[in-house]
Coordinates of C-alpha atoms in Angstrom, one line a residue:
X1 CA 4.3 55.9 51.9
X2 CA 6.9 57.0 49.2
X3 CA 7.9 55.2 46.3
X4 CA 11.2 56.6 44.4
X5 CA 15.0 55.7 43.1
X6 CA 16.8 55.1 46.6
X7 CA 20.6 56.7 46.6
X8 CA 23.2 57.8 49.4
X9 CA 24.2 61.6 49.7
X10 CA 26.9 62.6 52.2
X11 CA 26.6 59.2 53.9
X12 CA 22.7 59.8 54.1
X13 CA 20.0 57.7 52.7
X14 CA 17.8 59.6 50.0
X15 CA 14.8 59.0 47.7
X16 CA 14.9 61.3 44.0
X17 CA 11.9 62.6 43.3
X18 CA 9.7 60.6 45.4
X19 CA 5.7 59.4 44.8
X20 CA 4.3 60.3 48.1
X21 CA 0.8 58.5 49.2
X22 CA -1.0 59.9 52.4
X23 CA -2.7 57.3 54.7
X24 CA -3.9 57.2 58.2
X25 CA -5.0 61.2 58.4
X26 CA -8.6 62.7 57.6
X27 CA -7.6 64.3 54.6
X28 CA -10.3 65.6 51.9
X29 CA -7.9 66.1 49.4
X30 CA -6.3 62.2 49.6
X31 CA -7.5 59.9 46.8
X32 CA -9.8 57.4 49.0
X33 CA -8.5 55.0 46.1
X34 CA -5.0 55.1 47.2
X35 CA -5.9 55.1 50.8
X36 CA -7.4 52.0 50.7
X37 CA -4.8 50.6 48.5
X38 CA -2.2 51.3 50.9
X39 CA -4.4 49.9 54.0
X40 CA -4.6 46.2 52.0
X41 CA -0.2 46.6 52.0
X42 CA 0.8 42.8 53.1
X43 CA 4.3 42.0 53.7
X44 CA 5.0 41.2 50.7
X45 CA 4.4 43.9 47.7
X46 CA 4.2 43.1 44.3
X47 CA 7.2 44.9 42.0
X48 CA 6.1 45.3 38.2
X49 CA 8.1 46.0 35.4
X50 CA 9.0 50.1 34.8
X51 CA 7.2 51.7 31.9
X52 CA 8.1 55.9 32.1
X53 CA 5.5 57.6 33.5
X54 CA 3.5 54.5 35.0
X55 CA 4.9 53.7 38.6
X56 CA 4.4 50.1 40.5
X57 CA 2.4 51.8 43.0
X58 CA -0.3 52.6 39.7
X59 CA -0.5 48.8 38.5
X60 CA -0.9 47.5 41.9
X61 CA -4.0 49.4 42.2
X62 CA -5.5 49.2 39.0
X63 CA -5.1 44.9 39.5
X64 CA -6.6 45.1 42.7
X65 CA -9.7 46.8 41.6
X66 CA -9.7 44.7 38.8
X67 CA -9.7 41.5 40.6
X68 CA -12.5 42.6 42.7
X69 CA -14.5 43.5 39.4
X70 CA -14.1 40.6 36.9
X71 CA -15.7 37.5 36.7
X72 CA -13.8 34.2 37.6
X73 CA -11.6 33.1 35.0
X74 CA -12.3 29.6 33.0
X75 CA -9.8 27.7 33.9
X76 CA -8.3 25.6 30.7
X77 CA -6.3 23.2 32.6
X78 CA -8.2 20.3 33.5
X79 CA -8.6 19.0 37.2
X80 CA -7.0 16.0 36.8
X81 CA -4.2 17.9 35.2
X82 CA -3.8 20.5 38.0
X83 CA -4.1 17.3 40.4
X84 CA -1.4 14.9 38.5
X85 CA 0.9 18.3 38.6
X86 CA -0.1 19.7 42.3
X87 CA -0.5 22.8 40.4
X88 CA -2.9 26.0 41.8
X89 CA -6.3 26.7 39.7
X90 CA -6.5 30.3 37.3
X91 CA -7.8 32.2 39.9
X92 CA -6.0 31.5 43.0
X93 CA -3.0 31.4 41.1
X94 CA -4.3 35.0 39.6
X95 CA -5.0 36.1 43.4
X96 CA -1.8 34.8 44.7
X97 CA 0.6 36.1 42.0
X98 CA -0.4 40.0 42.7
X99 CA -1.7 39.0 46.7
X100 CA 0.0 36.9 48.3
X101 CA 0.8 36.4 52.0
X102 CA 4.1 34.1 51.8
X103 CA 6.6 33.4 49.2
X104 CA 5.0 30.1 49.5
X105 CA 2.5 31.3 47.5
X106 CA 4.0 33.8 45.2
X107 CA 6.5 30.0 44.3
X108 CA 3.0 28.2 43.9
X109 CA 1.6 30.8 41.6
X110 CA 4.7 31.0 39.8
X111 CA 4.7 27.7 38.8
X112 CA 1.3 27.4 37.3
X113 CA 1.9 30.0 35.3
X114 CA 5.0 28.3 33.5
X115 CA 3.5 25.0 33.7
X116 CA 1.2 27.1 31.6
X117 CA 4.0 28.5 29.1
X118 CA 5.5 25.1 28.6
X119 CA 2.6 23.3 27.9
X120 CA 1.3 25.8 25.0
X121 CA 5.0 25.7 23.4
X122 CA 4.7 21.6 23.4
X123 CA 1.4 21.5 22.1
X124 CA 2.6 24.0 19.2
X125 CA 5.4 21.8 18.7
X126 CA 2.9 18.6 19.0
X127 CA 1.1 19.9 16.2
X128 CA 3.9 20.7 14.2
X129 CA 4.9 17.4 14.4
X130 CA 1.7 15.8 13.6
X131 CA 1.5 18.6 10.7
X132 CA 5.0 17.5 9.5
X133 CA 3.8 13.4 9.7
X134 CA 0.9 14.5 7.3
X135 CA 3.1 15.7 4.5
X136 CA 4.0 11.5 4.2
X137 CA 7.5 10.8 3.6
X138 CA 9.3 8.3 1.8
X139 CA 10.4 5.3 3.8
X140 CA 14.2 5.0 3.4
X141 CA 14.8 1.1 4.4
X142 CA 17.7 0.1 2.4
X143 CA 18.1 -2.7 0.8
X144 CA 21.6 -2.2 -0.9
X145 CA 24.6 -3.3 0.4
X146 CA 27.3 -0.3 0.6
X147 CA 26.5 0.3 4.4
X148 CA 27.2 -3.1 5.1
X149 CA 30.4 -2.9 3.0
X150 CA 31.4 0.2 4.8
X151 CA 30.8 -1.2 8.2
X152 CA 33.1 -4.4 7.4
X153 CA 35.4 -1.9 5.7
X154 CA 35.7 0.2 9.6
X155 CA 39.1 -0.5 11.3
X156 CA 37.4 0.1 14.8
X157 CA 33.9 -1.1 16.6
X158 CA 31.0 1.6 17.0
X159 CA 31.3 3.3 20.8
X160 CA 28.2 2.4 22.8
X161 CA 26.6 5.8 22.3
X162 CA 27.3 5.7 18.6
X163 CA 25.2 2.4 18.0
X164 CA 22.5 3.6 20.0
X165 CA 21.8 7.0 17.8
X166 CA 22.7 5.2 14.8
X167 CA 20.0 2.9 15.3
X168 CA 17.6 5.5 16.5
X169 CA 18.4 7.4 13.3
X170 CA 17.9 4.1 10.8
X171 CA 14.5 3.1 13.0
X172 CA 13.2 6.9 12.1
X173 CA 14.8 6.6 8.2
X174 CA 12.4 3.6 7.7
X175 CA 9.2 5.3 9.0
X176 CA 6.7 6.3 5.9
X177 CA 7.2 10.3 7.3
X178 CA 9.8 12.4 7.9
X179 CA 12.7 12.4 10.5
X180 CA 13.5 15.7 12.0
X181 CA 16.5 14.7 14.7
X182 CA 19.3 16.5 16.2
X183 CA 23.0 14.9 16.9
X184 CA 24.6 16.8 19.4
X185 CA 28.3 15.7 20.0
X186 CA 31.5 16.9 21.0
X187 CA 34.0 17.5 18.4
X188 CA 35.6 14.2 17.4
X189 CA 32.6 12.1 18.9
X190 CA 31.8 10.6 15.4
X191 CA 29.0 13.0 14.7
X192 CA 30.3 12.2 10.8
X193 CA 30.2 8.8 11.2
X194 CA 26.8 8.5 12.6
X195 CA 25.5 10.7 9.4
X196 CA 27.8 9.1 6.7
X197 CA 26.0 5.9 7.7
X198 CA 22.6 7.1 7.5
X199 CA 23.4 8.8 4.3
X200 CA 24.3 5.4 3.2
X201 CA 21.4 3.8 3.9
X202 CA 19.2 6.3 2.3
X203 CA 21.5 6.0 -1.1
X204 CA 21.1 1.9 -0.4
X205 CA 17.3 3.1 -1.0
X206 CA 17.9 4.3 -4.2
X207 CA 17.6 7.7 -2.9
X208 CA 20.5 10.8 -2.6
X209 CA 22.0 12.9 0.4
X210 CA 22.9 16.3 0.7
X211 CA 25.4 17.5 3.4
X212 CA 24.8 21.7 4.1
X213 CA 28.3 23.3 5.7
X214 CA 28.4 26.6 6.8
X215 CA 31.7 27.3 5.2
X216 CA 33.5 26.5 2.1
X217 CA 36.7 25.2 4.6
X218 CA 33.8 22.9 6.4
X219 CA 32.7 22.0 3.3
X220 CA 35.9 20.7 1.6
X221 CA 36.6 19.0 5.0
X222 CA 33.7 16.9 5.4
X223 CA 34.4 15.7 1.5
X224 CA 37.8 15.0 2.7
X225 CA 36.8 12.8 5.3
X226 CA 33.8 11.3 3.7
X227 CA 36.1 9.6 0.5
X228 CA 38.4 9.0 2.9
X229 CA 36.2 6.6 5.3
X230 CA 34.6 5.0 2.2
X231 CA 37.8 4.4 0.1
X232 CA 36.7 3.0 -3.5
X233 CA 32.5 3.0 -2.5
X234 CA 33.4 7.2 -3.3
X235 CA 34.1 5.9 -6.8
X236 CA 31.1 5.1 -8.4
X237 CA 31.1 4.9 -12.0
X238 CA 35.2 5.2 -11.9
X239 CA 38.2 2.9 -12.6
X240 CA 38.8 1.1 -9.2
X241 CA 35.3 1.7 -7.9
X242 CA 34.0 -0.9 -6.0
X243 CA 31.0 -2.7 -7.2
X244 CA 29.0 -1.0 -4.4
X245 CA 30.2 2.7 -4.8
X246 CA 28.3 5.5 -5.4
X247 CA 30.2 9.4 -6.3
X248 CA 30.3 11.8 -3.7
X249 CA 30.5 15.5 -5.2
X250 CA 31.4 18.9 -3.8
X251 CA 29.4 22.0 -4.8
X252 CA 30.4 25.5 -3.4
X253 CA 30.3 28.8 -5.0
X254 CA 33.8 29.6 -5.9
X255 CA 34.1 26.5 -7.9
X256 CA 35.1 26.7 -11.3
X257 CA 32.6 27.1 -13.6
X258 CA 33.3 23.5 -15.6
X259 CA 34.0 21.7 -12.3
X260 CA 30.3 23.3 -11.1
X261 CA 28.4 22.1 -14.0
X262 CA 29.7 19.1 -13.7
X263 CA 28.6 18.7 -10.0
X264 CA 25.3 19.9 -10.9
X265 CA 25.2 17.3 -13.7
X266 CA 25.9 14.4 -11.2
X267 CA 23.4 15.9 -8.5
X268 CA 20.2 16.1 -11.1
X269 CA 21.1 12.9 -12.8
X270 CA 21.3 10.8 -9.6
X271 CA 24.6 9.7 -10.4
X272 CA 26.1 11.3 -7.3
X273 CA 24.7 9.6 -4.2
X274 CA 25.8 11.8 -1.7
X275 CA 26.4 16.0 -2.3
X276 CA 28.4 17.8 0.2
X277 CA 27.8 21.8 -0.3
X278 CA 27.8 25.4 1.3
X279 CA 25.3 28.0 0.9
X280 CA 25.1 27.0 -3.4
X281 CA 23.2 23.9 -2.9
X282 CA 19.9 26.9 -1.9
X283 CA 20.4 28.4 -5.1
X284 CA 17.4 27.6 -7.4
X285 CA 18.9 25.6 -10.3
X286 CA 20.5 23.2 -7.9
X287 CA 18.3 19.6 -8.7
X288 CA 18.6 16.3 -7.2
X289 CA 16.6 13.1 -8.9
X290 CA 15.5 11.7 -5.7
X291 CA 16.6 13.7 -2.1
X292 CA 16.3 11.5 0.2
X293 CA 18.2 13.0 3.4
X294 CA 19.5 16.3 4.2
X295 CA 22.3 16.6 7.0
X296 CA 23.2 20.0 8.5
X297 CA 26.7 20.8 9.7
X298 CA 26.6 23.5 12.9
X299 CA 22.9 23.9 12.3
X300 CA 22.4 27.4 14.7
X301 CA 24.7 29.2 11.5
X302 CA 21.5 28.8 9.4
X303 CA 17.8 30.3 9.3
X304 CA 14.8 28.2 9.0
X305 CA 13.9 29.4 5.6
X306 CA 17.6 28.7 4.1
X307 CA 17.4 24.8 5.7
X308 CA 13.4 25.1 3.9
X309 CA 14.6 25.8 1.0
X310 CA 17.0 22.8 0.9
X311 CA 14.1 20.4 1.6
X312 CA 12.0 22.0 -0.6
X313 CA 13.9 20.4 -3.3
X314 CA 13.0 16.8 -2.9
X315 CA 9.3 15.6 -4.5
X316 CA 8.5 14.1 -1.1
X317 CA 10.1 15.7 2.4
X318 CA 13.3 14.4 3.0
X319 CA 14.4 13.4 6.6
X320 CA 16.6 16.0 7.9
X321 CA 19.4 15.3 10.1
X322 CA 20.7 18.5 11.9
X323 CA 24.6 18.1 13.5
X324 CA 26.0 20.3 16.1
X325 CA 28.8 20.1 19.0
X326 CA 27.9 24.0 20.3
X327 CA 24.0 23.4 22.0
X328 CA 23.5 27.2 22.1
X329 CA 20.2 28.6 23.3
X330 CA 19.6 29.3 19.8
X331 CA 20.2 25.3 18.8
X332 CA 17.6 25.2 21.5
X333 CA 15.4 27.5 20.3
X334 CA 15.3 26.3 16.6
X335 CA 14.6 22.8 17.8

């Protein structure tokens, strides 16, 4: 048997520097290892990933002996698991995956061993979550009235799709722990709808909302659209505000340095129920008197630790709302 690159020369198959194993012939100089590695061959032979120096051909045989050697493994699915799922046992799965006599088998092995992956990376995430639902949250239930004056204020009727996430989002806002949800939707789908509201319900609370953009041209955007939608309840505290309003601020880093102050002054005072920022709402003298919500526009363009650090501002953890219309495997990844 030889085992090497395959390549054409001159219109004539070739193998470049070739492992040759000798079989079949009395030989005292063959490895009687390798001989009877070769005579086990099925139809099927297992290809392993290249590391220089250590051929296929060397792994095969080293699993084969090993199966033959170690003990059966224990097997940490339970039965009624492996019968619910019609999934193989450790073993034969082991046997099967290096072994096996059909692809039948090599699918059946296959699939116990990612049944396997994704259960460990949902019981991480399980205990994450159950992790994050001990650190007790604040319970964000409303009780003011500027999302009701907002939604008589709306020219149009929620879409279907928007009433049902909306109330998914308000359900998890009034739960004593902290909402960790992601709104994925298409660019002009009303993903800034669906947020502004729950930010007003948290600010009905008594609490504050912080809006994190990627960009300072996001950034100015969303504070655009946000006074726009609520009209005078963006003028809290101003002539021509309406009795409900609270103040929606903007804090990014090339800011003036009065205009900043006074956008820090509004955010640690409470008086500004809802902060829309870039990277400067991380900075360390950034306060809030009661964060309540933190939404994150195009969430894959930050890390963990910079959305952390956001969080780590409020007394209690705040419910995090993360916003995105590009579901990269990243997005995925980070959820």
């Amino acid at each position: 048997i030889f085992i090497g690159q395959v390549s054409t020369f001159r219109g004539a198959w070739q193998l470049t520097n070739p492992t040759m194993v000798l079989f079949g012939v009395a030989d005292e100089t063959a490895d009687a290892t390798e001989g009877a590695a070769v005579a086990s061959i099925k139809a099927l032979y297992p290809l392993y990933p290249q590391t220089k120096g250590l051929d296929s051909w060397d792994l095969q045989r080293a699993i084969a002996f090993a199966l033959t050697v170690v003990d059966e493994p224990r097997d940490p699915l339970p039965e009624a698991v492996r019968r619910e799922h019609d999934l193989l046992d450790l073993a034969t799965a082991l046997r099967l995956i290096h072994s096996p006599d059909s692809w039948s088998e090599v699918q059946a092995s296959q699939r116990r061993f990612r049944f396997d992956e994704a259960l460990v990376t949902q019981l991480v995430m399980a205990r994450r979550r159950a992790a994050l639902a001990e650190l007790g949250g604040q319970a964000r239930t409303g009780g003011g009235r500027m999302l009701a004056a907002f939604d008589a204020r709306l020219p149009f009727d929620l879409t279907a799709g928007q009433e049902q996430v909306s109330a998914e989002i308000m359900d998890d806002l009034g739960r004593p722990h902290p909402m960790n949800r992601l709104l994925q939707g298409e660019v002009g789908s009303g993903k800034t709808l669906v947020a502004l509201r729950a930010m007003l319900r948290v600010v009905d609370s008594g609490g504050q909302a912080a809006l994190l953009a990627p960009t300072e041209v996001l950034a100015q955007q969303h504070l655009r659209s946000i006074t726009t939608m609520l009209g005078d309840l963006a003028a809290g505290g101003m002539f021509g505000g309406a009795d409900e309003a609270t103040r929606v601020v903007l804090l990014t880093g090339s800011m003036p340095k009065s205009a900043r102050a006074e956008a820090l002054l509004h955010a640690a005072s409470g008086e500004a129920g809802i902060v829309v920022g870039t990277h400067a709402l991380l900075q360390e003298h950034v306060q809030f008197a009661d964060l309540g919500l933190v939404v994150v526009d195009e969430q894959h363009r930050f890390g963990v630790e910079q959305r952390a650090a956001l969080t780590d501002k409020a007394g209690t953890p705040p419910h995090v709302l993360v916003m995105t219309a590009t579901p990269i495997p990243r997005t995925v990844a980070m959820t």
